[in-house]
XYZ file of C-alpha atoms in Angstrom:
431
model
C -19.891 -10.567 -2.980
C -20.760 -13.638 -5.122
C -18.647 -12.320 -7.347
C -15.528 -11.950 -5.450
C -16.366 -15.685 -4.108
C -16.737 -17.119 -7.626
C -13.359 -15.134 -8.514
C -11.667 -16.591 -4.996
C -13.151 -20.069 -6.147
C -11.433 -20.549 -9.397
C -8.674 -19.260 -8.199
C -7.965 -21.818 -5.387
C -9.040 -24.153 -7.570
C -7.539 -23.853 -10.878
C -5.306 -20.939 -11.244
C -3.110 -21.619 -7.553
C -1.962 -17.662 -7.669
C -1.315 -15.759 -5.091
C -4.725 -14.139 -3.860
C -4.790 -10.865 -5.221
C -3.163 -11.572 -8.608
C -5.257 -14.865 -9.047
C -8.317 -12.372 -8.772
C -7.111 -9.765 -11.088
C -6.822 -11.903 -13.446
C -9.987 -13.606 -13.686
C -11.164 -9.946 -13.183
C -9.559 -8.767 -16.355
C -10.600 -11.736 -18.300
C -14.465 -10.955 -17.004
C -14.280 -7.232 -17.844
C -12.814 -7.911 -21.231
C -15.388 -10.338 -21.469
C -18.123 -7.053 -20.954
C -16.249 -4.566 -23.120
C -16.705 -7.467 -26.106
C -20.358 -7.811 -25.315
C -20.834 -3.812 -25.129
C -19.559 -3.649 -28.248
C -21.813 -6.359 -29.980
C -24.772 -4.659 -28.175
C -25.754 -6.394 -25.593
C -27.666 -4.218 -23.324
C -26.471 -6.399 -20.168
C -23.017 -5.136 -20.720
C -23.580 -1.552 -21.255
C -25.633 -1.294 -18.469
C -22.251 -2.838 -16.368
C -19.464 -0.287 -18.069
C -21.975 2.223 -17.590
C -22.021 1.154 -13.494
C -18.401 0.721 -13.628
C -17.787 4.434 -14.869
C -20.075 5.934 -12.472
C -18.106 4.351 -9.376
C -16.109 6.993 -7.669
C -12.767 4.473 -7.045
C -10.641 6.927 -5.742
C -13.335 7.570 -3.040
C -14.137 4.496 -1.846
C -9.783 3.518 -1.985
C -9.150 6.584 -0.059
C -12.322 6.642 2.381
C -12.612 3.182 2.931
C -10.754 0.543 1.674
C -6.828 1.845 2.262
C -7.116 2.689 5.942
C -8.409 -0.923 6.550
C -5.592 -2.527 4.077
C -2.718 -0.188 5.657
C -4.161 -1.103 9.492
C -4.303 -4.956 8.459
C -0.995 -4.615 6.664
C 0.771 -3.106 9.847
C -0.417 -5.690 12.582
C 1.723 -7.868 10.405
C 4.981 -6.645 10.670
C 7.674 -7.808 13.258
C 7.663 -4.055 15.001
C 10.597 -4.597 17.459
C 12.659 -4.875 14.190
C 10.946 -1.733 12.508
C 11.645 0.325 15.802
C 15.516 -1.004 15.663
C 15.845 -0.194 11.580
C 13.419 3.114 12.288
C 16.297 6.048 10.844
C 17.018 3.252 7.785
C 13.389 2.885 7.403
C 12.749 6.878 8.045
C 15.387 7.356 5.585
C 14.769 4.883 2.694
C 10.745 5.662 2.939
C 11.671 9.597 2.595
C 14.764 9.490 -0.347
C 13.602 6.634 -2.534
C 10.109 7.851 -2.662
C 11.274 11.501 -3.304
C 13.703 10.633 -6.114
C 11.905 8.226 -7.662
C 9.157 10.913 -7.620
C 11.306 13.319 -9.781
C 12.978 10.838 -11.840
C 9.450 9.320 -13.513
C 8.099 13.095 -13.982
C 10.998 14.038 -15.537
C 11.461 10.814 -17.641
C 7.634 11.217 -18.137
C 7.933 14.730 -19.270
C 10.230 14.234 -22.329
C 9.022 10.752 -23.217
C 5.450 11.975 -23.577
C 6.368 15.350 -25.054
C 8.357 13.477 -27.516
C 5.719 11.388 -28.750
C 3.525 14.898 -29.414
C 1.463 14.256 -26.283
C 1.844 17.791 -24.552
C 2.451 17.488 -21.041
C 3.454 20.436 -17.927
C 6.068 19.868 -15.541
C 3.565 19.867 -13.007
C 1.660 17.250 -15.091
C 4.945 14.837 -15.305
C 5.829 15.335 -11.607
C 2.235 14.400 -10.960
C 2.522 11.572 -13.051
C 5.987 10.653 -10.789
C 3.361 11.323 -7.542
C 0.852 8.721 -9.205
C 3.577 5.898 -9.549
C 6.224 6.641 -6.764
C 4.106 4.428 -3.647
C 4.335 0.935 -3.854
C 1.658 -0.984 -2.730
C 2.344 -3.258 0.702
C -0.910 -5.044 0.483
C 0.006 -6.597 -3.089
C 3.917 -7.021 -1.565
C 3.878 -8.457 1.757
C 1.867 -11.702 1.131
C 4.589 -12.825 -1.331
C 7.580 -11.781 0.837
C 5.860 -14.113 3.878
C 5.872 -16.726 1.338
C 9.028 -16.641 -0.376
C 10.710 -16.810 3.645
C 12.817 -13.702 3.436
C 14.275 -12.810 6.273
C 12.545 -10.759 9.331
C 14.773 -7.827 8.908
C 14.922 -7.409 5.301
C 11.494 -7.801 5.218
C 10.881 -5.185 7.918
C 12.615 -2.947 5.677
C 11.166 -3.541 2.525
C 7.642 -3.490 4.186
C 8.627 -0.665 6.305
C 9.531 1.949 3.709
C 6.211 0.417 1.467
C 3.684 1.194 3.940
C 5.164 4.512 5.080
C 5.471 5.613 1.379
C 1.718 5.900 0.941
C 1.664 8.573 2.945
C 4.726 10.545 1.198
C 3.236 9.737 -1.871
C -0.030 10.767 -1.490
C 1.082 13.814 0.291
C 3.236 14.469 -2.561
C 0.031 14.182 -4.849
C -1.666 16.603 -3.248
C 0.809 19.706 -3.283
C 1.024 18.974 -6.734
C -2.817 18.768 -7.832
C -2.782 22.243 -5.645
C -0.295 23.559 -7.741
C -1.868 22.311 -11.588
C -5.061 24.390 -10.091
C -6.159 27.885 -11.730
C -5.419 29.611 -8.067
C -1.829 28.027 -7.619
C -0.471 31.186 -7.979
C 0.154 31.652 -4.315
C 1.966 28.220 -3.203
C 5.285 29.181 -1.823
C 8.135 26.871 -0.566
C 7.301 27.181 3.206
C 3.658 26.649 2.445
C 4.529 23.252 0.674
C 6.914 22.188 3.340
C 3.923 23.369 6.181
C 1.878 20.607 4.480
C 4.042 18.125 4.122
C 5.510 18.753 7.643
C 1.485 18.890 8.825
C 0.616 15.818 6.922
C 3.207 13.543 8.442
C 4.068 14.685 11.617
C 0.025 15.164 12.696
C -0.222 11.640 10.895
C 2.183 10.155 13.473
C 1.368 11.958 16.194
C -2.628 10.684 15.568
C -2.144 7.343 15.221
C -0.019 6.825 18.068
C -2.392 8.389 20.017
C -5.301 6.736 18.559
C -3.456 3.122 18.712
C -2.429 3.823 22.691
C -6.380 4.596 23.144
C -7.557 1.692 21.754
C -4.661 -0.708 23.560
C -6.029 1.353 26.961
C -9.698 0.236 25.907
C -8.841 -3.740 25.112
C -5.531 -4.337 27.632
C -7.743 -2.877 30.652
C -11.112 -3.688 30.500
C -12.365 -7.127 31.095
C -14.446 -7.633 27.704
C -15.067 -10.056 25.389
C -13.830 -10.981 22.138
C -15.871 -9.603 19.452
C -15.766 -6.272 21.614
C -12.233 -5.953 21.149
C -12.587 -7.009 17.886
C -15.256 -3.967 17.314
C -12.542 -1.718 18.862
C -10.340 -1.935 16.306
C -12.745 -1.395 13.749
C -13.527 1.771 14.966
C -10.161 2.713 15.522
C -9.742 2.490 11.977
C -13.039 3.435 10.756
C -12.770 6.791 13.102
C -9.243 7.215 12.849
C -9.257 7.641 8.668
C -12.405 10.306 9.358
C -10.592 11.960 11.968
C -7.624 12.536 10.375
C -9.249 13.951 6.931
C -11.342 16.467 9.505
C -7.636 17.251 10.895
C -6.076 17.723 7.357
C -3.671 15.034 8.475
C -2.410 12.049 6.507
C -5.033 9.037 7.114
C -2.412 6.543 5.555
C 0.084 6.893 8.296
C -2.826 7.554 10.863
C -3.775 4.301 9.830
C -0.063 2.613 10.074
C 0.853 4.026 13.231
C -2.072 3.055 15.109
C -1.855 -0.752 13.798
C 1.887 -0.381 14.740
C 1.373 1.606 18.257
C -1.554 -1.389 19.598
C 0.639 -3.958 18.752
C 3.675 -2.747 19.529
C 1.601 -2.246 23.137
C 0.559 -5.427 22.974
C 3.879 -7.727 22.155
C 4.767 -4.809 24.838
C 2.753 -6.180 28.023
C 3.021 -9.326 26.660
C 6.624 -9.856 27.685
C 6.129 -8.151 30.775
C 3.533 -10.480 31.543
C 5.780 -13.651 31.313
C 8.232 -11.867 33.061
C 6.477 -11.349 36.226
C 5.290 -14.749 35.395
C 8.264 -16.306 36.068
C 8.547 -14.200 39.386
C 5.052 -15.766 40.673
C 3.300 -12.657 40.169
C -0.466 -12.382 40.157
C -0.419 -12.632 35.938
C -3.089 -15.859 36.454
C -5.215 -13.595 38.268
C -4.979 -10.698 35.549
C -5.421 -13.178 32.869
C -8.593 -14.828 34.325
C -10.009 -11.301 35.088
C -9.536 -9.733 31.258
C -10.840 -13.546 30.202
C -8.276 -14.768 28.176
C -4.709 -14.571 27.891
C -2.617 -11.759 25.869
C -1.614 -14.021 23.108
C -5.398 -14.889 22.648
C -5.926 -11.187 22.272
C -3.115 -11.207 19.696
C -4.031 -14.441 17.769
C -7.726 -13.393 17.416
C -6.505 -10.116 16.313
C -4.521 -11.911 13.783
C -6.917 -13.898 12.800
C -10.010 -11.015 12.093
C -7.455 -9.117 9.972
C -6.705 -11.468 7.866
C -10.101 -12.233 6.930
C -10.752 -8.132 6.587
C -7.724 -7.654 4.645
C -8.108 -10.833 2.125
C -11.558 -9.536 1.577
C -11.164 -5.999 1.211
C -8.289 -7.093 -1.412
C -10.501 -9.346 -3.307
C -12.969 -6.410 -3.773
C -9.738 -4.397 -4.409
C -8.528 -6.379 -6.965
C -11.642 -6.843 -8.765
C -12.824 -3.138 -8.581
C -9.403 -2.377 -10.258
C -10.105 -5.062 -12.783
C -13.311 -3.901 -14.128
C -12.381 0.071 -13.903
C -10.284 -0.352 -17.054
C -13.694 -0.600 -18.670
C -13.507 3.174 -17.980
C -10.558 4.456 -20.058
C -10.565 5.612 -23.272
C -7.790 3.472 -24.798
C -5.907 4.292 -28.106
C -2.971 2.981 -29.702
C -0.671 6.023 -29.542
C -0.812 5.844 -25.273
C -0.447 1.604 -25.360
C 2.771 2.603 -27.484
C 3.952 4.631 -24.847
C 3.245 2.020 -22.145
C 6.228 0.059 -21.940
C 8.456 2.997 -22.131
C 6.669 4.449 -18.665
C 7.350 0.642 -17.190
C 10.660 0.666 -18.042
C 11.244 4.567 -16.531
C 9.601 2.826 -13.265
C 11.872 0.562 -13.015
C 14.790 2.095 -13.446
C 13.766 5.342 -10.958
C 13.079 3.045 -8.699
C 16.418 1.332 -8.901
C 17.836 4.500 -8.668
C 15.464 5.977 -5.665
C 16.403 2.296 -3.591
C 20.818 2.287 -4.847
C 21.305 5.979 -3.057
C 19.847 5.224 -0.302
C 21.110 2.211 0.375
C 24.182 3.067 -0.208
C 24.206 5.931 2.701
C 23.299 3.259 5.190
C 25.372 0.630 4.183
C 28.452 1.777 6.557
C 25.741 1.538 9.619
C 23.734 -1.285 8.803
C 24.012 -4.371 6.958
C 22.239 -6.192 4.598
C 22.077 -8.765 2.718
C 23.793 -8.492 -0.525
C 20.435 -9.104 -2.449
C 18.390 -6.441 -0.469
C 18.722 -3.619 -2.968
C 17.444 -5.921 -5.900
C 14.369 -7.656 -3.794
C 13.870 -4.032 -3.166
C 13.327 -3.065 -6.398
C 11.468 -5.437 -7.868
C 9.105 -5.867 -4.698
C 8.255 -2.132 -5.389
C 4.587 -3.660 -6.798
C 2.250 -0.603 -7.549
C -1.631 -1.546 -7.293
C -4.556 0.390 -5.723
C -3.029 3.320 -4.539
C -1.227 4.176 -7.471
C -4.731 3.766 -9.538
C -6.884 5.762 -6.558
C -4.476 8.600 -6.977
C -4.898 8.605 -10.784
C -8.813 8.407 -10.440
C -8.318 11.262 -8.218
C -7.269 13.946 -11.088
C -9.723 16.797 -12.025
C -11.098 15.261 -15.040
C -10.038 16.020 -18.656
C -7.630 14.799 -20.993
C -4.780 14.367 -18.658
C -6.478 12.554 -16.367
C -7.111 10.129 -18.727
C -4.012 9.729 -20.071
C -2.212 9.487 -16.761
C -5.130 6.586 -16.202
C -4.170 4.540 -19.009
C -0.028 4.732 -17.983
C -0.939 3.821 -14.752
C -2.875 1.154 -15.806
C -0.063 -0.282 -17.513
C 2.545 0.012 -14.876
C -0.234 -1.583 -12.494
C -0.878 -4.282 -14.299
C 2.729 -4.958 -15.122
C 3.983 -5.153 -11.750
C 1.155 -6.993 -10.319
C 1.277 -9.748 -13.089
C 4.909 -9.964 -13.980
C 6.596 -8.526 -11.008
C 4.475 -9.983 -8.443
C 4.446 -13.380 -9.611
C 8.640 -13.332 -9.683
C 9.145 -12.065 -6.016
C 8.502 -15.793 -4.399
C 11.136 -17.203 -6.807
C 13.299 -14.160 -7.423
C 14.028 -14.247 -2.784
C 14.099 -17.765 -2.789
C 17.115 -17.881 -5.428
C 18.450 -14.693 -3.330
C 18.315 -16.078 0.145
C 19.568 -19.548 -1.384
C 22.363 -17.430 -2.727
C 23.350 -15.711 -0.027
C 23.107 -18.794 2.711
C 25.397 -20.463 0.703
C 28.060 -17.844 0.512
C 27.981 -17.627 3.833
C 28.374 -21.567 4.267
C-alpha cells in the first residue's frame, strides 16, 4: 500500500499521466531498478524477484481483482445507450473478438515458426486468445477525458468489457484442447461451453444485479450498507459463477449494468410521479435519502475501488516482468507480434463495422478510435500467467509483455489527443 501511494504520489506530482500508465511506469523503472540490484548481489533484491515469482497473478486477476474492475467499469457507462446499440454492441463484441482471435494465431503461427521457434496451431490460436480482449479499465478513463461522444463511447466500451468474457472463454476451450486428454473435444462440446459460459453469465448477473437493486431500492438502510451490498454482489457473484462453470467476467458486467440500469430506472419514474404530486417525498424520507444520493455515493465508492485496485494492477504487472526469462531472439520477435495486433484488430473492428453501417451511424472516425483504443493490460497478462507452465508459457509471457506494454505506453497515451483531433474533425465537417 505505501507503495502504490508513493507510485500515485509522483505521479500527480511530476509525471501528470493518466493514472494507470503514470504507475506503470514508475513501476517498471522500480522493478528494473531490482533486476540491476539482483544481479550485483544484493540480497534485498533477490529476496523481491524471488516474492515476485512466487505470486500466482493470474489468480489473484481472475479471483479478485477483474470482477471488481469489470463491476466498477460497468456502473460507468451511459446504459440507456448500450441497451439502444445492444445487436451493434452484441455483434461487434462477438466478430471482432473472434477474428481478431484467428488472425494473431495464425499470423503468430508462421511468424514464430519462421524464426525457428516451434509453435502448434493450438499454441498460436492460444496466443490469438491471450491478446484478442482489450482491456476497458486501461480504455475508458482516457475516452472520458478526451470528450468523445456518449454513443461512440458506449460502443467502444461496450464491445471492450463484453470481450473479456469471449476472450477468456475462448482461452479456455483452447488450453482444454493443448491438454494430453483433448482427444475427445468435439464441435458441439465447444459450442456447449461457449453457449454455457455466456448465456449462464448473463442470465447470473442479471439476476444477481436485480437482487441486489431489490435489497438497496426497498429497504430503508443506510449508506455504507448499501455500499456493503454491492461488495458482496461482486465478491459472491465472481465465486458463484466459477461454482456454476459460468463466465464471472460478464457475471460481473451484467450485474453492474442490471443495478444501474434499475436504478437510472426508478429514478425517472420517481420524478415522474413527482411532477404528478405523488407521495415520492414520503418514499424518499422513508429509504433516507434520495435516488440520486444512492447513485452519486455509488459513484463515488467505485471510483475509489477501481483507482485502487488499478494502482495495485498496474504495479503487480510492473514488477511480474521480473519473472520472465528474457532473451534476445523473443525481443526480436516483439515488434512483429505488435504490429500483427494491430493490424487483426483493424481487421476484426473494419468487418464489422462495415455490416452495421447501413443500420447505424457513426461517426466517420469510429472505426480508427476503435482500433487504437483496443489497449490490452491485465487480462491479456492474467491469461498468459494462466498457461500450464513450460517453455511456451514463457514465451507467450514475454510477447504479451510486449504488446502490453506497447499499448499501454504508446497507445494509451495517444487516445486523448488522437479523439480530440477526431471529434474536432468531424464537428467541423459537419459545420
Amino acid at each position: 500500500m505505501v507503495l502504490l501511494a508513493a507510485l500515485s504520489f509522483v505521479n500527480s506530482r511530476f509525471l501528470k499521466l493518466p493514472a494507470t500508465i503514470g504507475i506503470l511506469i514508475g513501476g517498471l523503472i522500480l522493478a528494473g531498478g531490482v533486476a540491476v540490484l539482483e544481479s550485483l548481489g544484493v540480497a534485498l533484491a533477490g529476496q523481491i524477484q524471488a516474492t515476485v515469482t512466487s505470486l500466482p497473478f493470474g489468480t489473484l486477476v481472475f479471483d479478485w481483482l477483474l470482477g471488481l474492475l469489470l463491476f466498477a467499469s460497468a456502473i460507468q457507462i451511459n446504459v440507456r445507450l448500450l441497451f439502444e446499440e445492444r445487436l451493434t454492441v452484441v455483434a461487434v463484441t462477438l466478430l471482432t473478438t473472434l477474428i481478431t482471435l484467428l488472425l494473431i494465431g495464425t499470423g503468430t503461427f508462421y511468424l514464430l515458426n519462421w524464426a525457428g521457434i516451434p509453435l502448434s496451431w493450438a499454441a498460436a490460436l492460444l496466443f490469438g486468445a491471450i491478446i484478442a480482449p482489450t482491456d476497458p479499465v486501461a480504455a475508458l478513463p482516457l475516452l472520458k477525458a478526451a470528450g468523445v461522444p456518449e454513443k461512440v463511447e458506449a460502443l467502444i466500451a461496450g464491445e471492450s468489457l463484453f470481450n473479456d468474457g469471449v476472450g477468456v472463454v475462448a482461452f479456455a476451450v483452447l488450453v482444454g484442447l493443448l491438454s494430453p486428454t483433448a482427444g475427445g473435444v468435439t464441435l458441439p462440446a465447444v459450442l456447449l461451453l461457449f453457449g454455457r459460459e455466456m448465456l449462464g453469465g448473463l442470465l447470473l448477473g442479471t439476476l444477481l444485479g436485480g437482487a441486489a437493486f431489490t435489497f438497496i431500492h426497498r429497504a430503508a438502510l443506510d449508506e455504507n450498507t448499501r455500499l456493503t451490498i454491492t461488495l458482496a454482489l461482486v465478491v459472491g457473484g465472481n465465486a458463484l459463477a466459477q461454482q456454476l462453470e459460468v463466465s464471472a467476467p460478464i457475471t460481473a458486467v451484467m450485474s453492474g449494468l442490471t443495478l444501474v440500469a434499475l436504478l437510472q430506472l426508478i429514478r425517472k419514474k420517481s420524478e415522474i410521479k413527482a411532477q404528478s404530486n405523488s407521495r415520492v417525498a414520503q418514499w424518499k424520507t422513508e429509504n433516507q435519502g434520495t435516488l440520486d444520493d444512492i447513485q452519486d455515493h455509488l459513484y463515488t465508492f467505485w471510483g475509489f475501488v477501481d483507482y485502487l485496485l488499478n494502482a495495485a494492477l498496474f504495479t503487480l504487472m510492473a514488477f511480474e516482468i521480473l519473472s520472465l526469462q528474457i532473451g534476445w531472439a523473443l525481443l526480436a520477435l516483439v515488434p512483429g507480434v505488435i504490429v500483427l495486433g494491430l493490424v487483426a484488430r483493424a481487421l476484426g473492428v473494419w468487418l464489422p463495422m462495415t455490416l452495421i453501417a447501413r443500420r447505424e451511424h457513426f461517426p466517420p472516425y469510429t472505426r480508427r478510435l476503435m482500433v487504437w483504443s483496443g489497449l490490452r493490460g491485465g487480462v491479456t497478462l492474467a491469461l498468459a500467467f494462466t498457461v500450464p507452465e513450460g517453455e511456451l508459457r514463457n514465451t507467450l509471457l514475454v510477447l504479451s509483455y510486449g504488446v502490453v506494454i506497447f499499448s499501454l505506453l504508446v497507445q494509451g497515451l495517444t487516445i486523448p489527443r488522437l479523439a480530440r483531433r477526431a471529434t474536432a474533425a468531424s464537428e467541423a465537417e459537419a459545420a
